[in-house]
Structure formats: C-alpha cells, structure tokens
Tab-separated table of N, CA and C in Angstrom:
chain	number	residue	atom	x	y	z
A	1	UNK	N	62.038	76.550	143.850
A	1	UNK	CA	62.878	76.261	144.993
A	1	UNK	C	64.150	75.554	144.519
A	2	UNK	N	65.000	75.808	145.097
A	2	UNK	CA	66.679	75.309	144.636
A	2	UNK	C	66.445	73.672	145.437
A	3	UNK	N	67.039	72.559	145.340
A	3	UNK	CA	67.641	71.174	145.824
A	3	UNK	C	68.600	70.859	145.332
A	4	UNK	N	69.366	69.913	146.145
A	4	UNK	CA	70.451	69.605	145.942
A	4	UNK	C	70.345	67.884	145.961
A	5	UNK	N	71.018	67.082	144.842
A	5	UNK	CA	70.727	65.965	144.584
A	5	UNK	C	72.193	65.508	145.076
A	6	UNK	N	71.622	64.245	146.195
A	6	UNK	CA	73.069	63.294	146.305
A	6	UNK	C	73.448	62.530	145.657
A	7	UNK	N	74.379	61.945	144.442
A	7	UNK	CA	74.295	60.627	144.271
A	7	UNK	C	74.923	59.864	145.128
A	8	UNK	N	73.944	58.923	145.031
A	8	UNK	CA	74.629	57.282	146.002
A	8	UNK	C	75.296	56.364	144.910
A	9	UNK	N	75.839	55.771	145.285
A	9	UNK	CA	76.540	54.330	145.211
A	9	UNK	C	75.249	53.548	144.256
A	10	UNK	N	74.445	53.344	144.947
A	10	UNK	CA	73.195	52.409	144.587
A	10	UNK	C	71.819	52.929	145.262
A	11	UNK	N	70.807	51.293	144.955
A	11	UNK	CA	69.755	52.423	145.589
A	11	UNK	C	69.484	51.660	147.132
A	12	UNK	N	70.295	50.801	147.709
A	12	UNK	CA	70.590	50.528	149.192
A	12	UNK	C	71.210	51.524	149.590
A	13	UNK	N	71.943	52.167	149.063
A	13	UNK	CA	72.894	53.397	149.923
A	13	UNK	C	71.798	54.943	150.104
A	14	UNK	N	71.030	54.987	148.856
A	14	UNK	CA	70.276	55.683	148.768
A	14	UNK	C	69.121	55.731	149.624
A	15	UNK	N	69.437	54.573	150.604
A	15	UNK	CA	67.472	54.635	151.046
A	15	UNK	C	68.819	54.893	152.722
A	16	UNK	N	69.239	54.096	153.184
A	16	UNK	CA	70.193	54.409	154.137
A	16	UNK	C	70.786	55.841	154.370
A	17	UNK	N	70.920	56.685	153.337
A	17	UNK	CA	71.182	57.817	153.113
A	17	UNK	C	69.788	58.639	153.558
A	18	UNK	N	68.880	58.558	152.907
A	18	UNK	CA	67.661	59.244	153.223
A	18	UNK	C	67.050	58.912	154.586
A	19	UNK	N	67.408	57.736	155.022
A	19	UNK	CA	66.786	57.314	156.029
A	19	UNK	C	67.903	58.136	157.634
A	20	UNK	N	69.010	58.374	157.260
A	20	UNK	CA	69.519	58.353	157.922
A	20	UNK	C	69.262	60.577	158.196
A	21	UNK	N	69.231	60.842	156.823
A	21	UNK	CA	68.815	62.321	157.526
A	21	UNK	C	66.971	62.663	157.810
A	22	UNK	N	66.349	61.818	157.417
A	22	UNK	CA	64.914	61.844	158.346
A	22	UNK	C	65.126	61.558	159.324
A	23	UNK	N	65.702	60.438	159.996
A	23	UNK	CA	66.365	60.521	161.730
A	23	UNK	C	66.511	62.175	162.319
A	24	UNK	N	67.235	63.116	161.515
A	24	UNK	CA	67.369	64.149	162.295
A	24	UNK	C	66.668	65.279	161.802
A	25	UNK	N	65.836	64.864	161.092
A	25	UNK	CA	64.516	65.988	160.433
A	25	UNK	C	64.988	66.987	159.043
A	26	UNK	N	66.583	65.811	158.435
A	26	UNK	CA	66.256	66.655	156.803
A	26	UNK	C	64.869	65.806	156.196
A	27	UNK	N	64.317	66.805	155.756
A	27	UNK	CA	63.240	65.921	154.479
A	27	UNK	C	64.763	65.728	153.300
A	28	UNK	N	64.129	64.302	152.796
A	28	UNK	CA	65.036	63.477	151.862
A	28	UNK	C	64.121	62.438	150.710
A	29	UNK	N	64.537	62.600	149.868
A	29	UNK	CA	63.170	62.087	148.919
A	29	UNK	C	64.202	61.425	147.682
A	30	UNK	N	63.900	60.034	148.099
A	30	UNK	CA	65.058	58.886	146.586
A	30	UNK	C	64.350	58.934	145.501
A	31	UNK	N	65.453	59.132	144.438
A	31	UNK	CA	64.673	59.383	142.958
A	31	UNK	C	65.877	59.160	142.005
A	32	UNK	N	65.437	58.393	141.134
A	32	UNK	CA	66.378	57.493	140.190
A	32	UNK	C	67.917	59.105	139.854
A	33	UNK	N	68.771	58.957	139.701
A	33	UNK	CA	69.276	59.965	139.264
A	33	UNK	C	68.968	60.175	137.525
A	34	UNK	N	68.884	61.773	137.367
A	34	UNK	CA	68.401	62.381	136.142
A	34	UNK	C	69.579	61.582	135.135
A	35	UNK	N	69.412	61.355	133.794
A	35	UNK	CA	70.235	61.365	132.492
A	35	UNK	C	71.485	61.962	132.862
A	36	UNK	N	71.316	63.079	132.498
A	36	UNK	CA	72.567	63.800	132.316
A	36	UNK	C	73.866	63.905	133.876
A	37	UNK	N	73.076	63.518	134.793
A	37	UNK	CA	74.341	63.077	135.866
A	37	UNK	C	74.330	61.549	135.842
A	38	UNK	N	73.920	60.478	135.148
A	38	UNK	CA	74.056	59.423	135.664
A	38	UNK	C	75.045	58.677	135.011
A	39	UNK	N	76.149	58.953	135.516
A	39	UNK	CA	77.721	58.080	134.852
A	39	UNK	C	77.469	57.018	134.787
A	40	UNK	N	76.687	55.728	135.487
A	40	UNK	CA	77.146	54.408	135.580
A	40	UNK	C	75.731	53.591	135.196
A	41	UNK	N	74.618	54.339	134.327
A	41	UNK	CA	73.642	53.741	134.370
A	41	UNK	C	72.421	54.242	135.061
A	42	UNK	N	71.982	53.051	136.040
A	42	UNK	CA	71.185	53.430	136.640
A	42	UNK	C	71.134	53.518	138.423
A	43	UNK	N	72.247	54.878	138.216
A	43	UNK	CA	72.431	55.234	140.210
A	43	UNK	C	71.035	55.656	140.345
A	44	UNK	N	71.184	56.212	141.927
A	44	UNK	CA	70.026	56.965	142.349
A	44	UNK	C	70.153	57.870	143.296
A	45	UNK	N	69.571	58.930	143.914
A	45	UNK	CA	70.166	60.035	144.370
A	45	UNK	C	69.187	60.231	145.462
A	46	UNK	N	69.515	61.370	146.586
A	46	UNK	CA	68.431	61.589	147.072
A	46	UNK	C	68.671	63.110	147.165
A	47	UNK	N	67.030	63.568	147.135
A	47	UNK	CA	66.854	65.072	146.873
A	47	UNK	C	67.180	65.610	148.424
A	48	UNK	N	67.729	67.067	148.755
A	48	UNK	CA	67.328	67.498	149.881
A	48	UNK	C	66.823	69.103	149.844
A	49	UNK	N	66.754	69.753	150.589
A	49	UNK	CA	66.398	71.266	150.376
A	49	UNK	C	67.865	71.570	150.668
A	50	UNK	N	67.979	73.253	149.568
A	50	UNK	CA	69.467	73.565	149.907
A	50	UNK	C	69.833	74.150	150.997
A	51	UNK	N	69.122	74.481	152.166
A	51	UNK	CA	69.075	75.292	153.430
A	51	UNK	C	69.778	73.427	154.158
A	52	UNK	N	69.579	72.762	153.685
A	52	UNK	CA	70.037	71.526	154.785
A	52	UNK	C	70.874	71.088	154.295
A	53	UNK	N	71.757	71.509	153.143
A	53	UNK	CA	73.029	70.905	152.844
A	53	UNK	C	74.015	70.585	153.827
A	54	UNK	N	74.651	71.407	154.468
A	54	UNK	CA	75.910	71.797	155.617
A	54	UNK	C	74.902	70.465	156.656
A	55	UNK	N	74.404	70.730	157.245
A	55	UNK	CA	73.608	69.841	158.644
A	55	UNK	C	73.512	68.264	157.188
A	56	UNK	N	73.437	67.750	156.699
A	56	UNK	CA	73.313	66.362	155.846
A	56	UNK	C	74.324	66.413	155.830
A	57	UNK	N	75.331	66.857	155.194
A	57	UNK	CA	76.863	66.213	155.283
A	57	UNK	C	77.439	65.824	156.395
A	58	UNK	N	77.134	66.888	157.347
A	58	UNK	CA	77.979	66.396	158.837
A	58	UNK	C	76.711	64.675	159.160
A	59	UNK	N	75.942	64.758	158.994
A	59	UNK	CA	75.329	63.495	159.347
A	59	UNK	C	75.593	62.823	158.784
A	60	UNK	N	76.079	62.705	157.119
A	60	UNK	CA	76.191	61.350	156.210
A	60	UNK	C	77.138	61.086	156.804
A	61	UNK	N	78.799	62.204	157.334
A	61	UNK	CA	79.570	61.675	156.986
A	61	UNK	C	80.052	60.897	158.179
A	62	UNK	N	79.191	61.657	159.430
A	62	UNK	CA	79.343	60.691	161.006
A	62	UNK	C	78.947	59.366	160.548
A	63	UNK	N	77.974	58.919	159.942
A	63	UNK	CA	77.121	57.230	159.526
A	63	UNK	C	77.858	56.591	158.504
A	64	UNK	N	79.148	57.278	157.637
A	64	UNK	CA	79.702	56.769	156.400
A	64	UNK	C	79.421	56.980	155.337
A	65	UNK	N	78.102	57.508	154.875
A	65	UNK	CA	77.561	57.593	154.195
A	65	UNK	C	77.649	58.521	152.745
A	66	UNK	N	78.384	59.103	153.148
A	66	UNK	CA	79.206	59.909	152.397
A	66	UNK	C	78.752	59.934	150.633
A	67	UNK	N	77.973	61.227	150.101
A	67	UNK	CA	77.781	60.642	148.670
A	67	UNK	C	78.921	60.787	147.712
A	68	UNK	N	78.462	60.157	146.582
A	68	UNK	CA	79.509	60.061	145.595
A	68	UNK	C	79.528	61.774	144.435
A	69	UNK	N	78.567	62.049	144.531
A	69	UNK	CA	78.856	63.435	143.736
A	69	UNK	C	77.457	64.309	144.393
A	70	UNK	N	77.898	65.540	144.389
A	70	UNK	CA	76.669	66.011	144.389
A	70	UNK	C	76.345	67.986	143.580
A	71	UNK	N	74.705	67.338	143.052
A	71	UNK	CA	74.262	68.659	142.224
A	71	UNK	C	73.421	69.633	142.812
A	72	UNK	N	73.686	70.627	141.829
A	72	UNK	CA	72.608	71.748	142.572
A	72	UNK	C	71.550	71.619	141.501
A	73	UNK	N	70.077	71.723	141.800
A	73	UNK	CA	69.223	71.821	141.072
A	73	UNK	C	68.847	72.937	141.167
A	74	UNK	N	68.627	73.741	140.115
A	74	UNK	CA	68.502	74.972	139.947
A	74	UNK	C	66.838	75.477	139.846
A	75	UNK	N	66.110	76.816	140.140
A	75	UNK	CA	64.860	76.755	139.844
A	75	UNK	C	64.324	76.189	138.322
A	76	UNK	N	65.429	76.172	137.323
A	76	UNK	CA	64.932	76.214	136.176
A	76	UNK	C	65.405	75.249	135.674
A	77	UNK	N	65.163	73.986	136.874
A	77	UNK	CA	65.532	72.630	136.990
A	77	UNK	C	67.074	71.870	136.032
A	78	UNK	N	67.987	73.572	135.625
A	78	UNK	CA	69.342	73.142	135.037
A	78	UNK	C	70.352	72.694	136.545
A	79	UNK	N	71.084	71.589	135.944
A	79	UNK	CA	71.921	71.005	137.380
A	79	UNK	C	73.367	71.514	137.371
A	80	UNK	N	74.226	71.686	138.812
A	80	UNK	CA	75.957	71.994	138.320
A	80	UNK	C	75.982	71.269	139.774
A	81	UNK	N	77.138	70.575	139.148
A	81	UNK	CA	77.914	69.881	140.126
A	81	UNK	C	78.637	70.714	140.659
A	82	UNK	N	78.401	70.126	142.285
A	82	UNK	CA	79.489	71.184	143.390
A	82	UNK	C	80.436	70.347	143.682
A	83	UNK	N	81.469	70.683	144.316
A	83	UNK	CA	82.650	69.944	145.147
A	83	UNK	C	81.994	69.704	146.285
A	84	UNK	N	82.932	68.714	146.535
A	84	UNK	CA	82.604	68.402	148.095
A	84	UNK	C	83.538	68.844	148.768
C-alpha cells in the first residue's frame, strides 16, 4: 500500500496534526521520521493513506497545521518528496 508521511515541526505538532485528522476520520499514525528525511535530527511525522491526502491538507491547513515537508512512501517502502 502507498502512504504519505507528514513532517511536523516536532512531536507536539505531530500529535495535534494526527489528532486533528482523526476528528474527521483520516486514520493518522505518529512515527519518529525515517533517517533519510530527517533534516533536523529527531522530527516526527505522521503517516496517512494516499487516497486521504487532498481531504488532510484542506483540514491541516483550516487548523494551521500545515506540514513542513511531505513524502510519498512507496510500496517498496523507497520515499520522494512531493511539493506542496
């Protein structure tokens, strides 16, 4: 299955983030961000399914929430960063 990883800010933004699309029934699941995307250490991201990308953005970005980068996880768990 394809997911798409948000990074947050931290892992307060990250649980606010997840918390905020279980409010409207994305499943959202916080998980340290992988090595190879983690610019600043130790961010953290939250997973979503890629069918709920479009519907999570319009919700982060009504709450502020807005992430800082985000990846596609591929079946063969290789990642590419998309634009926002």
């Amino acid at each position: 299955m394809v997911y798409y990883l948000m990074v947050c800010r931290s892992l307060t933004y990250a649980q606010r983030t997840a918390a905020a699309l279980e409010r409207v029934g994305i499943t959202a699941r916080i998980l340290r961000s992988p090595k190879v995307i983690d610019r600043e250490g130790c961010s953290h991201c939250v997973k979503i399914p890629e069918r709920s990308l479009t519907a999570a953005l319009v919700v982060l970005n009504r709450a502020g929430l807005a992430p800082k980068r985000i990846f596609l996880q591929a079946e063969d768990r290789g990642l590419r960063e998309v634009g926002l």
